[in-house]
Short mmCIF file of C-alpha atoms in Angstrom, two decimals:
data_model
loop_
_atom_site.label_atom_id
_atom_site.label_comp_id
_atom_site.label_asym_id
_atom_site.label_seq_id
_atom_site.Cartn_x
_atom_site.Cartn_y
_atom_site.Cartn_z
CA MET G 1 -27.69 -10.72 -7.99
CA THR G 2 -24.69 -9.38 -9.76
CA ILE G 3 -22.04 -8.19 -7.27
CA ARG G 4 -20.84 -4.70 -7.58
CA VAL G 5 -18.19 -3.10 -5.24
CA ARG G 6 -16.19 -0.06 -5.36
CA PHE G 7 -13.08 1.37 -4.12
CA ALA G 8 -13.64 5.07 -3.81
CA PRO G 9 -10.58 7.05 -2.54
CA SER G 10 -10.29 10.67 -1.95
CA PRO G 11 -7.39 12.13 -4.06
CA THR G 12 -5.94 14.33 -1.33
CA GLY G 13 -2.64 12.45 -0.84
CA HIS G 14 -0.77 9.37 -1.82
CA LEU G 15 -2.44 5.81 -1.79
CA HIS G 16 -1.37 4.31 1.58
CA ILE G 17 -1.28 0.78 3.08
CA GLY G 18 -4.83 1.02 4.52
CA GLY G 19 -6.36 2.19 1.15
CA LEU G 20 -4.62 -0.57 -0.75
CA ARG G 21 -5.91 -3.16 1.71
CA THR G 22 -9.45 -1.87 1.30
CA ALA G 23 -9.07 -1.79 -2.54
CA LEU G 24 -7.74 -5.50 -2.32
CA PHE G 25 -10.62 -6.95 -0.29
CA ASN G 26 -13.05 -5.21 -2.68
CA TYR G 27 -11.13 -6.60 -5.57
CA LEU G 28 -11.02 -10.19 -4.08
CA PHE G 29 -14.68 -10.11 -3.12
CA ALA G 30 -15.59 -9.15 -6.85
CA LYS G 31 -13.34 -11.81 -8.26
CA LYS G 32 -14.61 -14.63 -5.94
CA GLU G 33 -18.07 -13.73 -6.46
CA GLY G 34 -17.87 -13.12 -10.26
CA GLY G 35 -18.70 -9.59 -9.74
CA THR G 36 -17.60 -6.07 -10.78
CA PHE G 37 -14.74 -4.08 -9.18
CA ILE G 38 -15.22 -0.34 -9.65
CA LEU G 39 -12.89 2.65 -9.20
CA ARG G 40 -14.43 5.93 -8.37
CA ILE G 41 -12.63 9.08 -7.45
CA GLU G 42 -14.35 11.06 -4.65
CA ASP G 43 -12.78 14.49 -5.21
CA THR G 44 -15.49 16.86 -3.68
CA ASP G 45 -12.75 18.32 -1.33
CA GLU G 46 -12.03 21.30 -3.71
CA GLU G 47 -9.06 22.60 -1.80
CA ARG G 48 -7.16 19.38 -1.15
CA SER G 49 -7.90 17.23 -4.24
CA THR G 50 -5.13 17.05 -6.71
CA GLN G 51 -4.38 15.41 -10.00
CA GLU G 52 -1.04 14.38 -8.64
CA SER G 53 -2.90 12.28 -6.04
CA VAL G 54 -5.17 10.68 -8.64
CA ASP G 55 -2.12 9.65 -10.59
CA ALA G 56 -0.65 8.23 -7.47
CA ILE G 57 -3.83 6.26 -6.93
CA TYR G 58 -3.59 4.95 -10.42
CA GLN G 59 0.03 3.95 -10.04
CA GLY G 60 -0.49 2.22 -6.69
CA LEU G 61 -3.38 0.07 -7.90
CA MET G 62 -1.75 -0.93 -11.13
CA TRP G 63 1.57 -1.68 -9.41
CA ALA G 64 -0.30 -4.00 -7.11
CA GLY G 65 -2.23 -5.65 -10.04
CA LEU G 66 -5.69 -4.62 -9.02
CA THR G 67 -7.18 -3.89 -12.26
CA TRP G 68 -10.58 -2.33 -12.03
CA ASP G 69 -13.48 -3.33 -14.22
CA GLU G 70 -15.23 0.15 -14.31
CA GLY G 71 -13.94 3.73 -13.72
CA PRO G 72 -11.60 6.41 -15.08
CA MET G 73 -8.42 5.14 -16.75
CA PRO G 74 -4.88 6.81 -16.62
CA ASP G 75 -5.06 7.67 -20.31
CA GLY G 76 -8.14 9.64 -19.92
CA SER G 77 -10.57 6.99 -21.29
CA VAL G 78 -13.44 5.58 -19.19
CA LYS G 79 -14.68 1.99 -18.85
CA GLY G 80 -18.23 1.26 -17.52
CA ASN G 81 -21.77 2.29 -18.03
CA PHE G 82 -22.19 4.78 -15.20
CA PRO G 83 -19.77 7.75 -16.00
CA PRO G 84 -18.63 9.98 -14.90
CA TYR G 85 -16.53 8.40 -12.21
CA TYR G 86 -15.16 11.53 -10.75
CA GLN G 87 -17.54 13.04 -8.07
CA ALA G 88 -16.59 16.72 -8.96
CA GLN G 89 -17.78 16.00 -12.70
CA ARG G 90 -20.97 14.60 -11.20
CA ALA G 91 -21.47 17.61 -9.14
CA ASP G 92 -20.89 19.88 -12.06
CA MET G 93 -23.57 17.99 -14.01
CA GLY G 94 -26.17 18.62 -11.25
CA ILE G 95 -26.53 14.97 -10.33
CA TYR G 96 -26.52 15.67 -6.56
CA LYS G 97 -28.62 18.89 -6.83
CA LYS G 98 -31.37 16.93 -7.99
CA TYR G 99 -31.76 14.88 -4.95
CA ILE G 100 -30.80 17.79 -2.71
CA ASP G 101 -33.78 19.62 -4.07
CA GLN G 102 -35.87 16.50 -3.45
CA LEU G 103 -35.13 16.26 0.15
CA LEU G 104 -35.78 19.98 0.69
CA ALA G 105 -39.06 19.76 -1.16
CA GLU G 106 -40.04 16.90 1.13
CA GLY G 107 -38.92 18.60 4.34
CA LYS G 108 -36.15 16.03 4.92
CA ALA G 109 -33.41 18.62 4.56
CA TYR G 110 -32.87 22.21 5.40
CA LYS G 111 -30.83 25.34 4.87
CA CYS G 112 -28.60 25.94 7.77
CA TYR G 113 -27.30 29.60 8.09
CA CYS G 114 -25.00 29.25 11.18
CA THR G 115 -21.59 30.89 10.70
CA PRO G 116 -18.31 29.12 11.60
CA GLU G 117 -18.10 31.42 14.67
CA GLU G 118 -21.64 30.49 15.87
CA LEU G 119 -20.78 26.83 15.38
CA GLU G 120 -17.61 27.01 17.48
CA ASP G 121 -19.52 28.80 20.23
CA MET G 122 -22.10 25.86 20.14
CA ARG G 123 -19.20 23.44 20.29
CA GLN G 124 -17.68 25.24 23.38
CA LYS G 125 -21.03 25.49 25.12
CA ALA G 126 -21.54 21.61 24.63
CA HIS G 127 -18.05 21.02 25.87
CA ALA G 128 -18.68 23.04 28.95
CA GLU G 129 -21.92 21.17 29.75
CA HIS G 130 -20.13 17.83 29.08
CA ARG G 131 -22.39 17.12 26.18
CA PRO G 132 -21.26 15.70 22.83
CA PRO G 133 -20.49 18.54 20.28
CA ARG G 134 -23.31 17.87 18.01
CA TYR G 135 -25.17 20.43 15.85
CA PRO G 136 -28.30 21.23 17.92
CA GLY G 137 -30.58 22.00 15.21
CA LYS G 138 -30.72 25.67 15.48
CA CYS G 139 -31.89 26.24 11.86
CA ARG G 140 -33.99 23.14 11.45
CA ASN G 141 -37.46 24.91 11.74
CA LEU G 142 -36.67 28.16 10.42
CA THR G 143 -39.68 29.81 8.44
CA LYS G 144 -39.40 31.08 4.98
CA GLU G 145 -39.54 34.62 6.11
CA GLN G 146 -36.51 33.99 8.67
CA GLN G 147 -34.62 32.37 5.89
CA ALA G 148 -35.23 35.28 3.49
CA GLU G 149 -34.09 37.78 6.38
CA LEU G 150 -30.94 35.82 6.92
CA GLU G 151 -30.01 35.82 3.16
CA ALA G 152 -30.90 39.38 2.92
CA GLN G 153 -28.05 39.91 5.56
CA GLY G 154 -25.67 38.10 3.02
CA ARG G 155 -25.58 34.92 5.04
CA LYS G 156 -24.50 31.79 3.05
CA TYR G 157 -25.94 28.49 3.94
CA VAL G 158 -25.27 24.91 3.82
CA ILE G 159 -27.95 22.08 3.53
CA ARG G 160 -28.42 19.65 6.48
CA PHE G 161 -30.07 16.35 6.52
CA LYS G 162 -32.72 15.88 9.01
CA MET G 163 -31.99 12.84 11.14
CA PRO G 164 -34.76 11.26 12.90
CA SER G 165 -34.47 11.84 16.75
CA GLU G 166 -36.04 8.67 18.01
CA GLY G 167 -35.75 4.88 17.60
CA GLU G 168 -32.47 3.16 16.29
CA THR G 169 -30.79 2.71 13.01
CA VAL G 170 -29.97 -0.97 12.75
CA PHE G 171 -28.04 -2.78 10.04
CA ASN G 172 -26.39 -6.16 9.48
CA ASP G 173 -22.69 -6.03 8.94
CA LEU G 174 -21.23 -9.00 7.10
CA ILE G 175 -18.04 -8.89 9.46
CA ARG G 176 -19.58 -7.52 12.65
CA GLY G 177 -23.11 -8.92 12.73
CA GLU G 178 -26.02 -6.71 13.87
CA VAL G 179 -25.01 -3.08 14.55
CA SER G 180 -27.26 -0.49 16.01
CA PHE G 181 -27.18 3.32 16.76
CA ALA G 182 -29.48 5.23 18.89
CA ASN G 183 -31.00 7.91 16.56
CA ARG G 184 -30.89 10.50 19.57
CA ASP G 185 -27.02 10.16 19.31
CA LEU G 186 -26.93 11.23 15.73
CA TYR G 187 -27.11 14.78 14.37
CA ASP G 188 -28.19 16.68 11.34
CA LEU G 189 -25.15 16.49 9.18
CA VAL G 190 -24.24 18.82 6.39
CA ILE G 191 -24.92 17.24 2.90
CA GLN G 192 -24.17 20.30 0.81
CA LYS G 193 -21.49 22.88 1.36
CA THR G 194 -21.77 26.60 0.78
CA SER G 195 -19.88 26.01 -2.47
CA GLY G 196 -22.71 23.93 -3.82
CA TYR G 197 -20.63 20.77 -3.66
CA PRO G 198 -21.96 17.78 -1.87
CA THR G 199 -20.36 16.39 1.21
CA TYR G 200 -18.76 12.87 1.23
CA ASN G 201 -21.63 11.25 3.19
CA PHE G 202 -24.16 12.39 0.66
CA ALA G 203 -22.28 12.06 -2.43
CA CYS G 204 -21.22 8.62 -1.80
CA VAL G 205 -24.91 7.44 -1.01
CA ILE G 206 -26.12 8.99 -4.30
CA ASP G 207 -23.48 7.39 -6.43
CA ASP G 208 -23.58 4.04 -4.80
CA HIS G 209 -27.29 3.84 -5.47
CA LEU G 210 -26.99 5.14 -9.09
CA MET G 211 -23.88 2.94 -9.81
CA GLU G 212 -26.03 0.04 -8.51
CA MET G 213 -23.40 -1.06 -5.67
CA THR G 214 -24.67 -4.18 -4.02
CA HIS G 215 -21.95 -4.12 -1.10
CA ILE G 216 -19.99 -1.54 0.53
CA ILE G 217 -16.70 -2.93 1.87
CA ARG G 218 -14.61 -0.24 3.68
CA GLY G 219 -12.60 0.34 6.88
CA ASP G 220 -14.34 0.48 10.13
CA ASP G 221 -13.29 4.06 10.61
CA HIS G 222 -16.46 4.53 8.49
CA ILE G 223 -18.86 2.70 10.56
CA SER G 224 -19.86 5.84 12.38
CA ASN G 225 -21.04 7.32 9.01
CA THR G 226 -23.13 4.18 8.19
CA PRO G 227 -26.45 5.04 10.22
CA ALA G 228 -26.67 8.61 8.68
CA GLN G 229 -26.05 7.23 5.12
CA ILE G 230 -28.70 4.55 5.64
CA GLN G 231 -31.27 7.28 6.87
CA MET G 232 -30.51 9.03 3.64
CA TYR G 233 -31.16 5.94 1.58
CA ARG G 234 -34.53 5.48 3.23
CA ALA G 235 -35.35 9.32 2.95
CA LEU G 236 -34.79 8.93 -0.79
CA GLY G 237 -36.98 5.66 -0.93
CA TRP G 238 -34.04 3.54 -1.76
CA LYS G 239 -32.75 0.06 -0.32
CA GLU G 240 -29.47 0.46 1.22
CA PRO G 241 -26.60 -1.94 -0.05
CA ILE G 242 -24.97 -4.58 2.36
CA PHE G 243 -22.23 -3.17 4.35
CA ALA G 244 -18.87 -4.90 5.63
CA HIS G 245 -16.54 -2.86 7.88
CA LEU G 246 -12.98 -4.02 7.80
CA SER G 247 -10.80 -3.98 10.96
CA MET G 248 -8.37 -1.18 11.33
CA ILE G 249 -4.58 -1.70 10.96
CA HIS G 250 -2.44 -1.08 13.87
CA GLY G 251 1.39 -0.88 14.44
CA PRO G 252 3.16 -3.55 16.52
CA ASP G 253 2.83 -1.41 19.65
CA GLY G 254 -1.03 -1.40 19.22
CA THR G 255 -1.34 2.20 18.19
CA LYS G 256 -3.07 3.41 15.07
CA LEU G 257 -0.77 2.78 11.97
CA SER G 258 1.50 5.74 11.32
CA LYS G 259 4.59 6.52 9.25
CA ARG G 260 6.70 5.26 12.14
CA HIS G 261 5.27 1.91 11.55
CA GLY G 262 5.67 1.77 7.85
CA ASP G 263 2.35 3.48 6.79
CA THR G 264 4.01 5.27 3.95
CA SER G 265 2.85 5.43 0.25
CA VAL G 266 2.25 2.34 -1.70
CA ILE G 267 4.69 3.72 -4.42
CA GLU G 268 7.40 4.18 -1.72
CA TYR G 269 7.13 0.30 -1.17
CA LYS G 270 7.87 -0.17 -4.82
CA ARG G 271 10.77 2.25 -4.64
CA GLN G 272 12.10 0.19 -1.74
CA GLY G 273 12.07 -2.79 -3.87
CA PHE G 274 9.14 -4.89 -2.55
CA LEU G 275 7.47 -7.12 -4.98
CA PRO G 276 3.80 -6.42 -5.62
CA GLU G 277 2.55 -10.01 -5.22
CA ALA G 278 4.37 -10.15 -1.86
CA MET G 279 2.63 -6.85 -0.66
CA ILE G 280 -0.67 -8.11 -1.84
CA ASN G 281 -0.21 -11.72 -0.03
CA TYR G 282 0.81 -9.80 3.12
CA LEU G 283 -1.99 -7.32 3.17
CA ALA G 284 -4.63 -10.13 2.42
CA LEU G 285 -3.60 -11.46 5.84
CA LEU G 286 -4.23 -8.26 7.64
CA GLY G 287 -7.79 -8.83 9.01
CA TRP G 288 -8.44 -11.98 7.03
CA SER G 289 -7.43 -15.75 7.21
CA THR G 290 -8.32 -19.02 5.66
CA PRO G 291 -9.82 -21.83 7.87
CA ASP G 292 -6.32 -23.36 7.79
CA SER G 293 -4.31 -20.05 8.39
CA GLN G 294 -2.52 -20.35 5.06
CA GLN G 295 0.37 -17.80 4.84
CA LEU G 296 1.61 -17.91 1.20
CA PHE G 297 -0.46 -17.99 -1.90
CA ALA G 298 0.18 -18.96 -5.54
CA PRO G 299 -1.04 -16.72 -8.22
CA GLY G 300 -4.79 -16.91 -8.43
CA GLU G 301 -5.08 -18.55 -5.09
CA LEU G 302 -6.32 -15.45 -3.22
CA GLU G 303 -9.02 -14.83 -5.68
CA GLU G 304 -10.15 -18.46 -5.30
CA LYS G 305 -9.99 -18.77 -1.50
CA PHE G 306 -11.11 -15.33 -0.41
CA ASP G 307 -14.25 -15.47 1.82
CA ILE G 308 -15.48 -12.28 3.59
CA LYS G 309 -16.54 -14.53 6.40
CA GLY G 310 -12.79 -14.96 7.24
CA CYS G 311 -12.48 -11.29 7.92
CA GLN G 312 -11.79 -10.54 11.60
CA LYS G 313 -13.16 -7.86 13.83
CA SER G 314 -10.04 -7.11 15.97
CA PRO G 315 -7.43 -4.73 14.59
CA ALA G 316 -4.71 -6.25 12.31
CA VAL G 317 -1.03 -5.59 13.08
CA PHE G 318 1.25 -4.23 10.32
CA ASP G 319 4.65 -5.81 10.86
CA THR G 320 7.40 -4.68 8.45
CA VAL G 321 9.52 -7.53 9.71
CA LYS G 322 7.10 -10.14 8.56
CA LEU G 323 6.44 -8.17 5.30
CA MET G 324 10.20 -8.14 4.70
CA TRP G 325 10.40 -12.12 5.32
CA MET G 326 7.53 -12.66 3.00
CA ASN G 327 9.15 -10.31 0.32
CA GLY G 328 12.39 -12.34 0.60
CA ASP G 329 10.38 -15.57 0.16
CA TYR G 330 8.82 -14.28 -3.07
CA ILE G 331 12.26 -13.07 -4.33
CA ARG G 332 13.59 -16.63 -3.96
CA GLN G 333 10.71 -17.99 -5.93
CA LEU G 334 11.70 -16.00 -9.05
CA SER G 335 13.55 -17.45 -11.79
CA SER G 336 17.06 -15.89 -12.31
CA LYS G 337 15.76 -14.21 -15.54
CA GLU G 338 12.78 -12.75 -13.62
CA LEU G 339 14.88 -11.71 -10.92
CA LEU G 340 17.25 -9.68 -13.20
CA ASN G 341 14.11 -8.12 -14.97
CA ARG G 342 12.73 -6.96 -11.52
CA ALA G 343 16.24 -5.81 -10.36
CA LYS G 344 17.13 -3.91 -13.46
CA PRO G 345 15.55 -0.50 -12.64
CA PHE G 346 17.37 -0.55 -9.20
CA ILE G 347 20.80 -1.58 -10.92
CA GLU G 348 20.26 1.27 -13.60
CA GLU G 349 19.49 3.75 -10.88
CA ALA G 350 22.68 2.80 -9.04
CA GLY G 351 24.67 3.24 -12.29
CA ILE G 352 26.43 -0.01 -12.09
CA ALA G 353 26.86 -2.88 -14.53
CA LYS G 354 26.62 -0.61 -17.63
CA GLY G 355 27.31 -2.47 -20.84
CA VAL G 356 27.68 -5.82 -19.02
CA ASP G 357 26.66 -8.85 -20.79
CA GLU G 358 23.03 -9.79 -20.00
CA GLU G 359 23.80 -13.43 -19.28
CA ARG G 360 26.76 -12.68 -16.97
CA LEU G 361 24.79 -10.00 -15.09
CA GLU G 362 21.82 -12.53 -14.60
CA GLN G 363 24.44 -14.98 -13.01
CA ILE G 364 25.86 -12.45 -10.76
CA VAL G 365 22.46 -11.19 -9.51
CA ALA G 366 21.40 -14.68 -8.94
CA LEU G 367 24.38 -15.46 -6.79
CA GLU G 368 22.88 -14.18 -3.44
CA GLN G 369 19.19 -14.68 -4.31
CA GLU G 370 18.62 -16.67 -1.23
CA LYS G 371 19.58 -13.74 1.00
CA TYR G 372 17.76 -10.81 -0.70
CA LYS G 373 14.88 -9.29 1.16
CA THR G 374 14.26 -6.46 -1.32
CA LEU G 375 15.24 -5.51 -4.69
CA ARG G 376 16.80 -2.39 -3.47
CA GLU G 377 19.40 -4.24 -1.72
CA ILE G 378 20.84 -5.98 -5.06
CA PRO G 379 22.93 -3.21 -6.45
CA ASP G 380 24.83 -2.70 -3.20
CA LEU G 381 25.46 -6.37 -2.85
CA ILE G 382 26.64 -6.91 -6.48
CA SER G 383 28.45 -3.56 -6.99
CA PHE G 384 31.95 -4.86 -6.11
CA PHE G 385 31.72 -6.92 -9.36
CA PHE G 386 31.74 -3.77 -11.44
CA THR G 387 34.11 -1.48 -9.74
CA ASP G 388 37.85 -0.80 -10.64
CA GLU G 389 38.83 -0.58 -6.81
CA VAL G 390 37.47 -2.65 -3.94
CA LYS G 391 35.94 -0.75 -1.08
CA PHE G 392 37.19 -2.46 1.91
CA ASP G 393 35.06 -2.78 5.04
CA GLU G 394 37.44 -1.70 7.95
CA ALA G 395 36.18 -4.50 10.34
CA ALA G 396 36.93 -7.05 7.56
CA VAL G 397 40.38 -5.67 7.00
CA ASN G 398 41.22 -5.94 10.74
CA LYS G 399 39.71 -9.20 11.19
CA VAL G 400 41.20 -11.01 8.10
CA PHE G 401 44.23 -9.20 6.86
CA LYS G 402 45.79 -8.43 10.06
CA THR G 403 46.73 -12.00 10.68
CA GLU G 404 50.08 -13.74 10.67
CA THR G 405 48.92 -15.95 7.62
CA ALA G 406 46.78 -13.58 5.39
CA LYS G 407 49.68 -12.13 3.25
CA LYS G 408 51.01 -15.79 2.85
CA ALA G 409 47.75 -17.02 1.75
CA LEU G 410 47.31 -14.22 -0.89
CA GLU G 411 50.69 -14.60 -2.30
CA LEU G 412 50.16 -18.22 -2.51
CA MET G 413 46.87 -17.86 -4.37
CA ILE G 414 48.13 -15.37 -6.78
CA ASP G 415 50.79 -17.90 -7.70
CA LYS G 416 48.31 -20.81 -7.97
CA TYR G 417 45.42 -18.98 -9.63
CA GLY G 418 47.70 -17.13 -12.02
CA ALA G 419 48.81 -20.63 -13.43
CA LEU G 420 45.23 -21.80 -14.13
CA GLN G 421 43.76 -22.05 -17.57
CA ASP G 422 40.31 -23.46 -16.28
CA PHE G 423 39.08 -20.60 -14.08
CA THR G 424 35.87 -22.20 -13.00
CA GLU G 425 34.09 -22.88 -9.77
CA GLN G 426 35.17 -26.49 -9.30
CA THR G 427 38.82 -25.91 -10.28
CA LEU G 428 39.09 -22.88 -8.20
CA GLU G 429 37.97 -24.60 -5.06
CA GLN G 430 40.15 -27.79 -5.61
CA THR G 431 43.22 -25.50 -6.21
CA ALA G 432 42.51 -23.49 -2.96
CA ARG G 433 42.03 -26.60 -0.86
CA ALA G 434 45.21 -28.24 -2.24
CA ALA G 435 47.21 -24.93 -1.71
CA ALA G 436 45.96 -24.85 1.89
CA LYS G 437 47.13 -28.46 2.42
CA GLU G 438 50.47 -27.86 0.83
CA ALA G 439 51.04 -24.68 2.85
CA GLY G 440 49.87 -26.43 6.16
CA LEU G 441 47.01 -23.82 6.44
CA LYS G 442 43.26 -24.37 7.30
CA ALA G 443 41.03 -23.93 4.44
CA GLY G 444 39.45 -20.94 6.14
CA GLN G 445 43.08 -19.22 6.35
CA ILE G 446 42.98 -19.27 2.46
CA PHE G 447 39.27 -18.74 1.74
CA HIS G 448 38.89 -15.62 3.94
CA PRO G 449 41.57 -13.45 2.68
CA VAL G 450 40.78 -14.24 -0.83
CA ARG G 451 37.16 -13.17 -0.20
CA VAL G 452 37.97 -9.94 1.48
CA ALA G 453 40.53 -9.23 -1.18
CA VAL G 454 38.13 -9.47 -4.15
CA SER G 455 35.01 -8.09 -2.44
CA GLY G 456 36.10 -5.98 0.46
CA ARG G 457 33.64 -8.01 2.77
CA THR G 458 33.68 -11.15 4.94
CA ASN G 459 30.27 -12.33 3.77
CA GLY G 460 28.75 -12.71 0.35
CA PRO G 461 28.11 -15.12 -2.42
CA THR G 462 29.57 -18.60 -2.81
CA LEU G 463 33.21 -17.79 -2.96
CA PHE G 464 34.37 -19.85 -5.97
CA LYS G 465 31.37 -19.10 -8.16
CA MET G 466 31.93 -15.51 -7.27
CA LEU G 467 35.47 -15.80 -8.39
CA GLU G 468 34.44 -17.60 -11.61
CA TYR G 469 32.03 -14.71 -12.64
CA MET G 470 34.60 -12.09 -11.69
CA GLY G 471 37.13 -13.61 -14.02
CA LYS G 472 40.79 -14.34 -13.67
CA ASP G 473 42.28 -10.92 -14.62
CA MET G 474 40.02 -9.06 -12.06
CA VAL G 475 40.71 -11.62 -9.26
CA LEU G 476 44.36 -11.60 -9.57
CA LYS G 477 44.50 -7.62 -9.85
CA ARG G 478 42.55 -7.35 -6.68
CA MET G 479 44.45 -9.86 -4.62
CA ARG G 480 47.69 -8.07 -5.60
CA ALA G 481 46.23 -4.76 -4.47
CA ALA G 482 45.15 -6.17 -1.24
CA LEU G 483 48.64 -7.24 -0.22
CA GLN G 484 49.38 -3.75 0.90
CA TYR G 485 46.79 -4.07 3.66
CA CYS G 486 48.34 -7.27 5.24
#
């Protein structure tokens, strides 16, 4: 069997963390099994679906490196032998109507003329009687004459699927094992809206069958949809695919993931300076693990080691602190050249380092590589290299400059550094240590005032490498300017 899986988002908003995790697990499963990963756009929500959301889906998947084998492409082209991959286009072609008509003709579906007001009354009555608010099948057995009378009144109708009322719907979930639903607890769900468009539950069944999907891997918020979908497969005489329902993602407080936990759009994480490979590594561990609980994966390792048997039933916890740690680890693994390439968009956005020599900029960016947690931090941490005046941190001034020795230290180093011809890290450090000894000061009483004078901060890159990259003229100018604060 050739494995075929799909990621089928609804373009009613940006691609979020939960959607990207679902896409990732489908992608990894396809890669591990030598199968095909398909993107399908489920845009049958006419009111909320937008091209902007479609574009955001493309951008999020491409940023994360999840290249699909079949589906619509951002440039308008299409890959694959089962087009179109937009459900709205498929609806316009009458693909779903064919199967709606078949179910109606076979008595497996029916027209429902209930108005929104009548449906609300039914819900209120069910609530008052402590019953589940399910559609009671009011229009299930209307005669043709009754239907004609309702249509003569101008009533619009939806199409509902006739669910069996006895027995159970049972399926084997790859993650959860055997799952069963009592059919009496199900209801006749709508499969075609008054607009003639199919609903999600019906369209995905038709498309998954016609596109020859072998496995449906999705979040377990869809598990309640599965029995009805299986019954539709059977009503149409088709064999259902294999299902796997991924655990939900919660915040650290155990509640459903929301914006306050970091459930923002995938592209927003790009804007915040996260690396896609770090995000993918982190998301892979939300609800899945290797037998040895491996945390970090080299390129290609996830595709090699992914096994859907390693998926867990219990909710996964999205922890931005751990994601930040992992992102920092990935940043540390970059070469200095690659780090600069990744950081450039953020540096350019900040409007700093214009016209700076590429090699010098690379060296400056790499100075604090061990400390970066995101790429967006970099411009702020290196900006003092490229400004005419230092922006002093008030706490740093009070702590370092308001001492008895600060002015003496700066005047001493202005003299010593001004006399140097070799302005390199080793010479700068040797000169500072010798000056401290000569003046009867501790090394820190020299180092700290110099650091604050040239950077405005008490922490930062290795001091003498920083001075070397800054250059003699800038260092002397800044130390002289800092004397006024002592």
